[in-house]
Amino acid sequence: MKLAPFSPYMSKPTPQSRQAISSQIMNPSDEMTDQIIKGLVEILAIEGPTLSTRAFTQYGRKGGIVKMTRTAVQRFTKALVKAKKDGKILFEIDPCEEGVAYLLWLPTQERVSVREYGNRGFEDIPASELGEVLFTLADEMHDASDKTKLYAKIAELYGLKQLPKNATARLDFVFQQYLA
């Protein structure tokens, strides 16, 4: 199985970006919403398709936000709705173990892109992407029933010596959604 490269969005917080993002979160004006949309589109152009949780975190880091507050998530979600209405960002609910996450992508991108692990954690990889990897590897192995071997193949494919602690629960969930 061939994986496309994964390119992470990189940014460094500056005093100006901290002030700008703080204003964007607190000010519900259309102008500020459009600035958030522009930032999310920039992230998706590099990392898309990706999960809303990752896109929001990447956007927040640009402004020095370490932990997403409820207010910030609500503000970013409101911007997503406007972006979808304007045809700038597409999204759908991504199956996840807890809470709600959205799969985000640009209209010019495929909804599913199977990519290298990169600097993502398993919780950052869309279920649809993991599902495609699981399905393809299970097909190559001619046996989807042995999850231990399948998960070892995923670790090997991603260049990992072993799966991170949280990966098995995520893979079990995705396995149930896509292969069971």
JSON list of C-alpha atoms in Angstrom, two decimals:
[
{"chain": "A", "resi": 1, "resn": "MET", "atom": "CA", "xyz": [0.00, 0.00, 0.00]},
{"chain": "A", "resi": 2, "resn": "LYS", "atom": "CA", "xyz": [1.38, 3.39, -0.99]},
{"chain": "A", "resi": 3, "resn": "LEU", "atom": "CA", "xyz": [0.79, 6.34, 1.33]},
{"chain": "A", "resi": 4, "resn": "ALA", "atom": "CA", "xyz": [0.72, 9.95, 0.19]},
{"chain": "A", "resi": 5, "resn": "PRO", "atom": "CA", "xyz": [3.01, 12.30, 2.14]},
{"chain": "A", "resi": 6, "resn": "PHE", "atom": "CA", "xyz": [1.56, 14.11, 5.13]},
{"chain": "A", "resi": 7, "resn": "SER", "atom": "CA", "xyz": [2.55, 17.76, 5.45]},
{"chain": "A", "resi": 8, "resn": "PRO", "atom": "CA", "xyz": [1.82, 19.38, 8.82]},
{"chain": "A", "resi": 9, "resn": "TYR", "atom": "CA", "xyz": [0.68, 22.98, 9.08]},
{"chain": "A", "resi": 10, "resn": "MET", "atom": "CA", "xyz": [3.41, 24.96, 10.80]},
{"chain": "A", "resi": 11, "resn": "SER", "atom": "CA", "xyz": [3.02, 28.27, 12.58]},
{"chain": "A", "resi": 12, "resn": "LYS", "atom": "CA", "xyz": [4.63, 30.21, 15.38]},
{"chain": "A", "resi": 13, "resn": "PRO", "atom": "CA", "xyz": [2.62, 32.45, 17.65]},
{"chain": "A", "resi": 14, "resn": "THR", "atom": "CA", "xyz": [3.54, 36.12, 17.57]},
{"chain": "A", "resi": 15, "resn": "PRO", "atom": "CA", "xyz": [2.15, 38.95, 19.68]},
{"chain": "A", "resi": 16, "resn": "GLN", "atom": "CA", "xyz": [0.12, 40.02, 16.63]},
{"chain": "A", "resi": 17, "resn": "SER", "atom": "CA", "xyz": [-1.28, 36.54, 15.97]},
{"chain": "A", "resi": 18, "resn": "ARG", "atom": "CA", "xyz": [-2.18, 36.13, 19.66]},
{"chain": "A", "resi": 19, "resn": "GLN", "atom": "CA", "xyz": [-4.09, 39.40, 19.64]},
{"chain": "A", "resi": 20, "resn": "ALA", "atom": "CA", "xyz": [-5.76, 38.65, 16.28]},
{"chain": "A", "resi": 21, "resn": "ILE", "atom": "CA", "xyz": [-6.99, 35.19, 17.27]},
{"chain": "A", "resi": 22, "resn": "SER", "atom": "CA", "xyz": [-8.20, 36.44, 20.64]},
{"chain": "A", "resi": 23, "resn": "SER", "atom": "CA", "xyz": [-10.23, 39.12, 18.82]},
{"chain": "A", "resi": 24, "resn": "GLN", "atom": "CA", "xyz": [-11.57, 36.59, 16.30]},
{"chain": "A", "resi": 25, "resn": "ILE", "atom": "CA", "xyz": [-12.81, 34.31, 19.07]},
{"chain": "A", "resi": 26, "resn": "MET", "atom": "CA", "xyz": [-14.41, 37.07, 21.13]},
{"chain": "A", "resi": 27, "resn": "ASN", "atom": "CA", "xyz": [-15.85, 39.20, 18.30]},
{"chain": "A", "resi": 28, "resn": "PRO", "atom": "CA", "xyz": [-18.75, 37.48, 16.49]},
{"chain": "A", "resi": 29, "resn": "SER", "atom": "CA", "xyz": [-18.74, 39.89, 13.53]},
{"chain": "A", "resi": 30, "resn": "ASP", "atom": "CA", "xyz": [-18.82, 38.59, 9.94]},
{"chain": "A", "resi": 31, "resn": "GLU", "atom": "CA", "xyz": [-15.40, 40.14, 9.34]},
{"chain": "A", "resi": 32, "resn": "MET", "atom": "CA", "xyz": [-13.86, 38.12, 12.18]},
{"chain": "A", "resi": 33, "resn": "THR", "atom": "CA", "xyz": [-15.69, 34.97, 11.07]},
{"chain": "A", "resi": 34, "resn": "ASP", "atom": "CA", "xyz": [-14.25, 35.43, 7.57]},
{"chain": "A", "resi": 35, "resn": "GLN", "atom": "CA", "xyz": [-10.75, 35.70, 9.09]},
{"chain": "A", "resi": 36, "resn": "ILE", "atom": "CA", "xyz": [-11.27, 32.40, 10.93]},
{"chain": "A", "resi": 37, "resn": "ILE", "atom": "CA", "xyz": [-12.50, 30.78, 7.71]},
{"chain": "A", "resi": 38, "resn": "LYS", "atom": "CA", "xyz": [-9.44, 32.06, 5.86]},
{"chain": "A", "resi": 39, "resn": "GLY", "atom": "CA", "xyz": [-7.17, 30.54, 8.52]},
{"chain": "A", "resi": 40, "resn": "LEU", "atom": "CA", "xyz": [-8.98, 27.20, 8.47]},
{"chain": "A", "resi": 41, "resn": "VAL", "atom": "CA", "xyz": [-8.78, 27.11, 4.65]},
{"chain": "A", "resi": 42, "resn": "GLU", "atom": "CA", "xyz": [-5.00, 27.69, 4.92]},
{"chain": "A", "resi": 43, "resn": "ILE", "atom": "CA", "xyz": [-4.70, 24.75, 7.33]},
{"chain": "A", "resi": 44, "resn": "LEU", "atom": "CA", "xyz": [-6.85, 22.48, 5.16]},
{"chain": "A", "resi": 45, "resn": "ALA", "atom": "CA", "xyz": [-4.87, 23.40, 2.05]},
{"chain": "A", "resi": 46, "resn": "ILE", "atom": "CA", "xyz": [-1.85, 21.83, 3.75]},
{"chain": "A", "resi": 47, "resn": "GLU", "atom": "CA", "xyz": [-3.34, 19.13, 6.02]},
{"chain": "A", "resi": 48, "resn": "GLY", "atom": "CA", "xyz": [-6.75, 18.38, 4.53]},
{"chain": "A", "resi": 49, "resn": "PRO", "atom": "CA", "xyz": [-8.74, 16.32, 4.82]},
{"chain": "A", "resi": 50, "resn": "THR", "atom": "CA", "xyz": [-8.43, 16.50, 8.58]},
{"chain": "A", "resi": 51, "resn": "LEU", "atom": "CA", "xyz": [-10.54, 16.44, 11.72]},
{"chain": "A", "resi": 52, "resn": "SER", "atom": "CA", "xyz": [-12.07, 19.59, 13.12]},
{"chain": "A", "resi": 53, "resn": "THR", "atom": "CA", "xyz": [-10.34, 18.94, 16.45]},
{"chain": "A", "resi": 54, "resn": "ARG", "atom": "CA", "xyz": [-6.92, 19.02, 14.76]},
{"chain": "A", "resi": 55, "resn": "ALA", "atom": "CA", "xyz": [-7.75, 22.01, 12.55]},
{"chain": "A", "resi": 56, "resn": "PHE", "atom": "CA", "xyz": [-9.01, 23.98, 15.56]},
{"chain": "A", "resi": 57, "resn": "THR", "atom": "CA", "xyz": [-5.93, 23.06, 17.59]},
{"chain": "A", "resi": 58, "resn": "GLN", "atom": "CA", "xyz": [-3.59, 24.05, 14.76]},
{"chain": "A", "resi": 59, "resn": "TYR", "atom": "CA", "xyz": [-5.43, 27.35, 14.34]},
{"chain": "A", "resi": 60, "resn": "GLY", "atom": "CA", "xyz": [-5.31, 28.00, 18.08]},
{"chain": "A", "resi": 61, "resn": "ARG", "atom": "CA", "xyz": [-1.57, 27.28, 18.26]},
{"chain": "A", "resi": 62, "resn": "LYS", "atom": "CA", "xyz": [-1.02, 30.05, 15.73]},
{"chain": "A", "resi": 63, "resn": "GLY", "atom": "CA", "xyz": [-2.38, 32.37, 18.42]},
{"chain": "A", "resi": 64, "resn": "GLY", "atom": "CA", "xyz": [-0.60, 30.72, 21.31]},
{"chain": "A", "resi": 65, "resn": "ILE", "atom": "CA", "xyz": [-3.70, 28.89, 22.56]},
{"chain": "A", "resi": 66, "resn": "VAL", "atom": "CA", "xyz": [-2.57, 25.70, 24.28]},
{"chain": "A", "resi": 67, "resn": "LYS", "atom": "CA", "xyz": [-5.98, 24.25, 25.18]},
{"chain": "A", "resi": 68, "resn": "MET", "atom": "CA", "xyz": [-9.19, 24.82, 23.25]},
{"chain": "A", "resi": 69, "resn": "THR", "atom": "CA", "xyz": [-11.87, 26.47, 25.34]},
{"chain": "A", "resi": 70, "resn": "ARG", "atom": "CA", "xyz": [-15.55, 25.78, 24.81]},
{"chain": "A", "resi": 71, "resn": "THR", "atom": "CA", "xyz": [-15.96, 29.36, 23.56]},
{"chain": "A", "resi": 72, "resn": "ALA", "atom": "CA", "xyz": [-13.21, 28.90, 20.96]},
{"chain": "A", "resi": 73, "resn": "VAL", "atom": "CA", "xyz": [-14.67, 25.58, 19.72]},
{"chain": "A", "resi": 74, "resn": "GLN", "atom": "CA", "xyz": [-18.14, 27.14, 19.43]},
{"chain": "A", "resi": 75, "resn": "ARG", "atom": "CA", "xyz": [-16.70, 30.09, 17.51]},
{"chain": "A", "resi": 76, "resn": "PHE", "atom": "CA", "xyz": [-14.73, 27.87, 15.13]},
{"chain": "A", "resi": 77, "resn": "THR", "atom": "CA", "xyz": [-17.79, 25.66, 14.61]},
{"chain": "A", "resi": 78, "resn": "LYS", "atom": "CA", "xyz": [-19.88, 28.71, 13.74]},
{"chain": "A", "resi": 79, "resn": "ALA", "atom": "CA", "xyz": [-17.21, 29.70, 11.20]},
{"chain": "A", "resi": 80, "resn": "LEU", "atom": "CA", "xyz": [-17.33, 26.17, 9.72]},
{"chain": "A", "resi": 81, "resn": "VAL", "atom": "CA", "xyz": [-21.07, 26.41, 9.17]},
{"chain": "A", "resi": 82, "resn": "LYS", "atom": "CA", "xyz": [-20.62, 29.71, 7.32]},
{"chain": "A", "resi": 83, "resn": "ALA", "atom": "CA", "xyz": [-17.70, 28.29, 5.32]},
{"chain": "A", "resi": 84, "resn": "LYS", "atom": "CA", "xyz": [-19.84, 25.34, 4.24]},
{"chain": "A", "resi": 85, "resn": "LYS", "atom": "CA", "xyz": [-22.70, 27.65, 3.28]},
{"chain": "A", "resi": 86, "resn": "ASP", "atom": "CA", "xyz": [-20.24, 29.76, 1.25]},
{"chain": "A", "resi": 87, "resn": "GLY", "atom": "CA", "xyz": [-18.81, 26.63, -0.43]},
{"chain": "A", "resi": 88, "resn": "LYS", "atom": "CA", "xyz": [-15.31, 27.14, 0.99]},
{"chain": "A", "resi": 89, "resn": "ILE", "atom": "CA", "xyz": [-15.10, 24.10, 3.27]},
{"chain": "A", "resi": 90, "resn": "LEU", "atom": "CA", "xyz": [-16.92, 20.78, 3.15]},
{"chain": "A", "resi": 91, "resn": "PHE", "atom": "CA", "xyz": [-17.54, 18.70, 6.26]},
{"chain": "A", "resi": 92, "resn": "GLU", "atom": "CA", "xyz": [-19.39, 15.73, 7.63]},
{"chain": "A", "resi": 93, "resn": "ILE", "atom": "CA", "xyz": [-19.52, 14.02, 11.01]},
{"chain": "A", "resi": 94, "resn": "ASP", "atom": "CA", "xyz": [-16.54, 11.73, 11.54]},
{"chain": "A", "resi": 95, "resn": "PRO", "atom": "CA", "xyz": [-17.27, 8.58, 13.54]},
{"chain": "A", "resi": 96, "resn": "CYS", "atom": "CA", "xyz": [-15.46, 8.88, 16.86]},
{"chain": "A", "resi": 97, "resn": "GLU", "atom": "CA", "xyz": [-15.46, 7.09, 20.18]},
{"chain": "A", "resi": 98, "resn": "GLU", "atom": "CA", "xyz": [-16.59, 10.08, 22.21]},
{"chain": "A", "resi": 99, "resn": "GLY", "atom": "CA", "xyz": [-17.92, 13.54, 21.50]},
{"chain": "A", "resi": 100, "resn": "VAL", "atom": "CA", "xyz": [-18.34, 14.92, 18.02]},
{"chain": "A", "resi": 101, "resn": "ALA", "atom": "CA", "xyz": [-15.67, 15.58, 15.43]},
{"chain": "A", "resi": 102, "resn": "TYR", "atom": "CA", "xyz": [-16.09, 16.67, 11.86]},
{"chain": "A", "resi": 103, "resn": "LEU", "atom": "CA", "xyz": [-14.09, 15.58, 8.86]},
{"chain": "A", "resi": 104, "resn": "LEU", "atom": "CA", "xyz": [-13.08, 18.77, 7.02]},
{"chain": "A", "resi": 105, "resn": "TRP", "atom": "CA", "xyz": [-11.83, 19.11, 3.46]},
{"chain": "A", "resi": 106, "resn": "LEU", "atom": "CA", "xyz": [-11.68, 21.70, 0.70]},
{"chain": "A", "resi": 107, "resn": "PRO", "atom": "CA", "xyz": [-13.90, 21.38, -2.39]},
{"chain": "A", "resi": 108, "resn": "THR", "atom": "CA", "xyz": [-10.73, 20.77, -4.45]},
{"chain": "A", "resi": 109, "resn": "GLN", "atom": "CA", "xyz": [-9.67, 17.81, -2.26]},
{"chain": "A", "resi": 110, "resn": "GLU", "atom": "CA", "xyz": [-10.77, 14.19, -2.12]},
{"chain": "A", "resi": 111, "resn": "ARG", "atom": "CA", "xyz": [-12.79, 13.33, 0.99]},
{"chain": "A", "resi": 112, "resn": "VAL", "atom": "CA", "xyz": [-10.39, 10.48, 1.85]},
{"chain": "A", "resi": 113, "resn": "SER", "atom": "CA", "xyz": [-6.64, 10.66, 1.38]},
{"chain": "A", "resi": 114, "resn": "VAL", "atom": "CA", "xyz": [-4.48, 7.85, 2.75]},
{"chain": "A", "resi": 115, "resn": "ARG", "atom": "CA", "xyz": [-1.30, 9.50, 4.04]},
{"chain": "A", "resi": 116, "resn": "GLU", "atom": "CA", "xyz": [1.80, 8.90, 6.09]},
{"chain": "A", "resi": 117, "resn": "TYR", "atom": "CA", "xyz": [1.53, 9.06, 9.87]},
{"chain": "A", "resi": 118, "resn": "GLY", "atom": "CA", "xyz": [3.56, 12.28, 10.04]},
{"chain": "A", "resi": 119, "resn": "ASN", "atom": "CA", "xyz": [3.33, 14.20, 13.30]},
{"chain": "A", "resi": 120, "resn": "ARG", "atom": "CA", "xyz": [-0.26, 13.17, 13.91]},
{"chain": "A", "resi": 121, "resn": "GLY", "atom": "CA", "xyz": [-1.54, 10.94, 16.65]},
{"chain": "A", "resi": 122, "resn": "PHE", "atom": "CA", "xyz": [-4.10, 8.23, 15.92]},
{"chain": "A", "resi": 123, "resn": "GLU", "atom": "CA", "xyz": [-6.79, 10.48, 17.38]},
{"chain": "A", "resi": 124, "resn": "ASP", "atom": "CA", "xyz": [-5.92, 13.04, 14.66]},
{"chain": "A", "resi": 125, "resn": "ILE", "atom": "CA", "xyz": [-6.33, 10.64, 11.74]},
{"chain": "A", "resi": 126, "resn": "PRO", "atom": "CA", "xyz": [-9.85, 10.68, 10.27]},
{"chain": "A", "resi": 127, "resn": "ALA", "atom": "CA", "xyz": [-11.81, 7.45, 10.74]},
{"chain": "A", "resi": 128, "resn": "SER", "atom": "CA", "xyz": [-12.41, 7.31, 6.99]},
{"chain": "A", "resi": 129, "resn": "GLU", "atom": "CA", "xyz": [-8.63, 7.39, 6.37]},
{"chain": "A", "resi": 130, "resn": "LEU", "atom": "CA", "xyz": [-7.95, 4.70, 8.99]},
{"chain": "A", "resi": 131, "resn": "GLY", "atom": "CA", "xyz": [-10.88, 2.69, 7.63]},
{"chain": "A", "resi": 132, "resn": "GLU", "atom": "CA", "xyz": [-9.40, 2.78, 4.13]},
{"chain": "A", "resi": 133, "resn": "VAL", "atom": "CA", "xyz": [-6.02, 1.65, 5.50]},
{"chain": "A", "resi": 134, "resn": "LEU", "atom": "CA", "xyz": [-7.63, -1.17, 7.51]},
{"chain": "A", "resi": 135, "resn": "PHE", "atom": "CA", "xyz": [-9.72, -2.30, 4.54]},
{"chain": "A", "resi": 136, "resn": "THR", "atom": "CA", "xyz": [-6.79, -2.30, 2.11]},
{"chain": "A", "resi": 137, "resn": "LEU", "atom": "CA", "xyz": [-4.41, -4.10, 4.50]},
{"chain": "A", "resi": 138, "resn": "ALA", "atom": "CA", "xyz": [-7.07, -6.68, 5.41]},
{"chain": "A", "resi": 139, "resn": "ASP", "atom": "CA", "xyz": [-7.64, -7.28, 1.70]},
{"chain": "A", "resi": 140, "resn": "GLU", "atom": "CA", "xyz": [-3.89, -7.67, 1.10]},
{"chain": "A", "resi": 141, "resn": "MET", "atom": "CA", "xyz": [-3.66, -10.11, 4.02]},
{"chain": "A", "resi": 142, "resn": "HIS", "atom": "CA", "xyz": [-6.76, -12.01, 2.80]},
{"chain": "A", "resi": 143, "resn": "ASP", "atom": "CA", "xyz": [-7.87, -12.13, 6.44]},
{"chain": "A", "resi": 144, "resn": "ALA", "atom": "CA", "xyz": [-9.64, -9.37, 8.32]},
{"chain": "A", "resi": 145, "resn": "SER", "atom": "CA", "xyz": [-10.36, -11.48, 11.39]},
{"chain": "A", "resi": 146, "resn": "ASP", "atom": "CA", "xyz": [-6.90, -11.34, 13.02]},
{"chain": "A", "resi": 147, "resn": "LYS", "atom": "CA", "xyz": [-6.81, -7.81, 14.41]},
{"chain": "A", "resi": 148, "resn": "THR", "atom": "CA", "xyz": [-3.43, -8.36, 16.09]},
{"chain": "A", "resi": 149, "resn": "LYS", "atom": "CA", "xyz": [-1.73, -9.04, 12.75]},
{"chain": "A", "resi": 150, "resn": "LEU", "atom": "CA", "xyz": [-3.70, -6.29, 11.05]},
{"chain": "A", "resi": 151, "resn": "TYR", "atom": "CA", "xyz": [-2.71, -3.72, 13.68]},
{"chain": "A", "resi": 152, "resn": "ALA", "atom": "CA", "xyz": [0.93, -4.85, 13.47]},
{"chain": "A", "resi": 153, "resn": "LYS", "atom": "CA", "xyz": [0.76, -4.23, 9.70]},
{"chain": "A", "resi": 154, "resn": "ILE", "atom": "CA", "xyz": [-0.59, -0.73, 10.36]},
{"chain": "A", "resi": 155, "resn": "ALA", "atom": "CA", "xyz": [2.28, 0.02, 12.74]},
{"chain": "A", "resi": 156, "resn": "GLU", "atom": "CA", "xyz": [4.72, -1.24, 10.10]},
{"chain": "A", "resi": 157, "resn": "LEU", "atom": "CA", "xyz": [3.03, 0.78, 7.34]},
{"chain": "A", "resi": 158, "resn": "TYR", "atom": "CA", "xyz": [3.24, 3.95, 9.45]},
{"chain": "A", "resi": 159, "resn": "GLY", "atom": "CA", "xyz": [6.88, 3.27, 10.32]},
{"chain": "A", "resi": 160, "resn": "LEU", "atom": "CA", "xyz": [6.19, 2.69, 14.01]},
{"chain": "A", "resi": 161, "resn": "LYS", "atom": "CA", "xyz": [7.92, 0.02, 16.10]},
{"chain": "A", "resi": 162, "resn": "GLN", "atom": "CA", "xyz": [4.69, -0.44, 17.99]},
{"chain": "A", "resi": 163, "resn": "LEU", "atom": "CA", "xyz": [1.33, 1.26, 18.22]},
{"chain": "A", "resi": 164, "resn": "PRO", "atom": "CA", "xyz": [0.90, 4.08, 20.75]},
{"chain": "A", "resi": 165, "resn": "LYS", "atom": "CA", "xyz": [-1.25, 3.24, 23.81]},
{"chain": "A", "resi": 166, "resn": "ASN", "atom": "CA", "xyz": [-4.36, 5.03, 22.56]},
{"chain": "A", "resi": 167, "resn": "ALA", "atom": "CA", "xyz": [-4.16, 3.54, 19.05]},
{"chain": "A", "resi": 168, "resn": "THR", "atom": "CA", "xyz": [-5.72, 0.16, 19.79]},
{"chain": "A", "resi": 169, "resn": "ALA", "atom": "CA", "xyz": [-8.97, 1.64, 21.11]},
{"chain": "A", "resi": 170, "resn": "ARG", "atom": "CA", "xyz": [-9.21, 3.96, 18.09]},
{"chain": "A", "resi": 171, "resn": "LEU", "atom": "CA", "xyz": [-8.44, 1.12, 15.66]},
{"chain": "A", "resi": 172, "resn": "ASP", "atom": "CA", "xyz": [-10.97, -1.18, 17.39]},
{"chain": "A", "resi": 173, "resn": "PHE", "atom": "CA", "xyz": [-13.63, 1.50, 16.95]},
{"chain": "A", "resi": 174, "resn": "VAL", "atom": "CA", "xyz": [-12.73, 2.11, 13.29]},
{"chain": "A", "resi": 175, "resn": "PHE", "atom": "CA", "xyz": [-12.58, -1.66, 12.68]},
{"chain": "A", "resi": 176, "resn": "GLN", "atom": "CA", "xyz": [-16.15, -1.97, 13.99]},
{"chain": "A", "resi": 177, "resn": "GLN", "atom": "CA", "xyz": [-17.31, 0.93, 11.80]},
{"chain": "A", "resi": 178, "resn": "TYR", "atom": "CA", "xyz": [-15.66, -0.19, 8.56]},
{"chain": "A", "resi": 179, "resn": "LEU", "atom": "CA", "xyz": [-14.90, -3.94, 8.65]},
{"chain": "A", "resi": 180, "resn": "ALA", "atom": "CA", "xyz": [-17.18, -5.69, 11.15]}
]
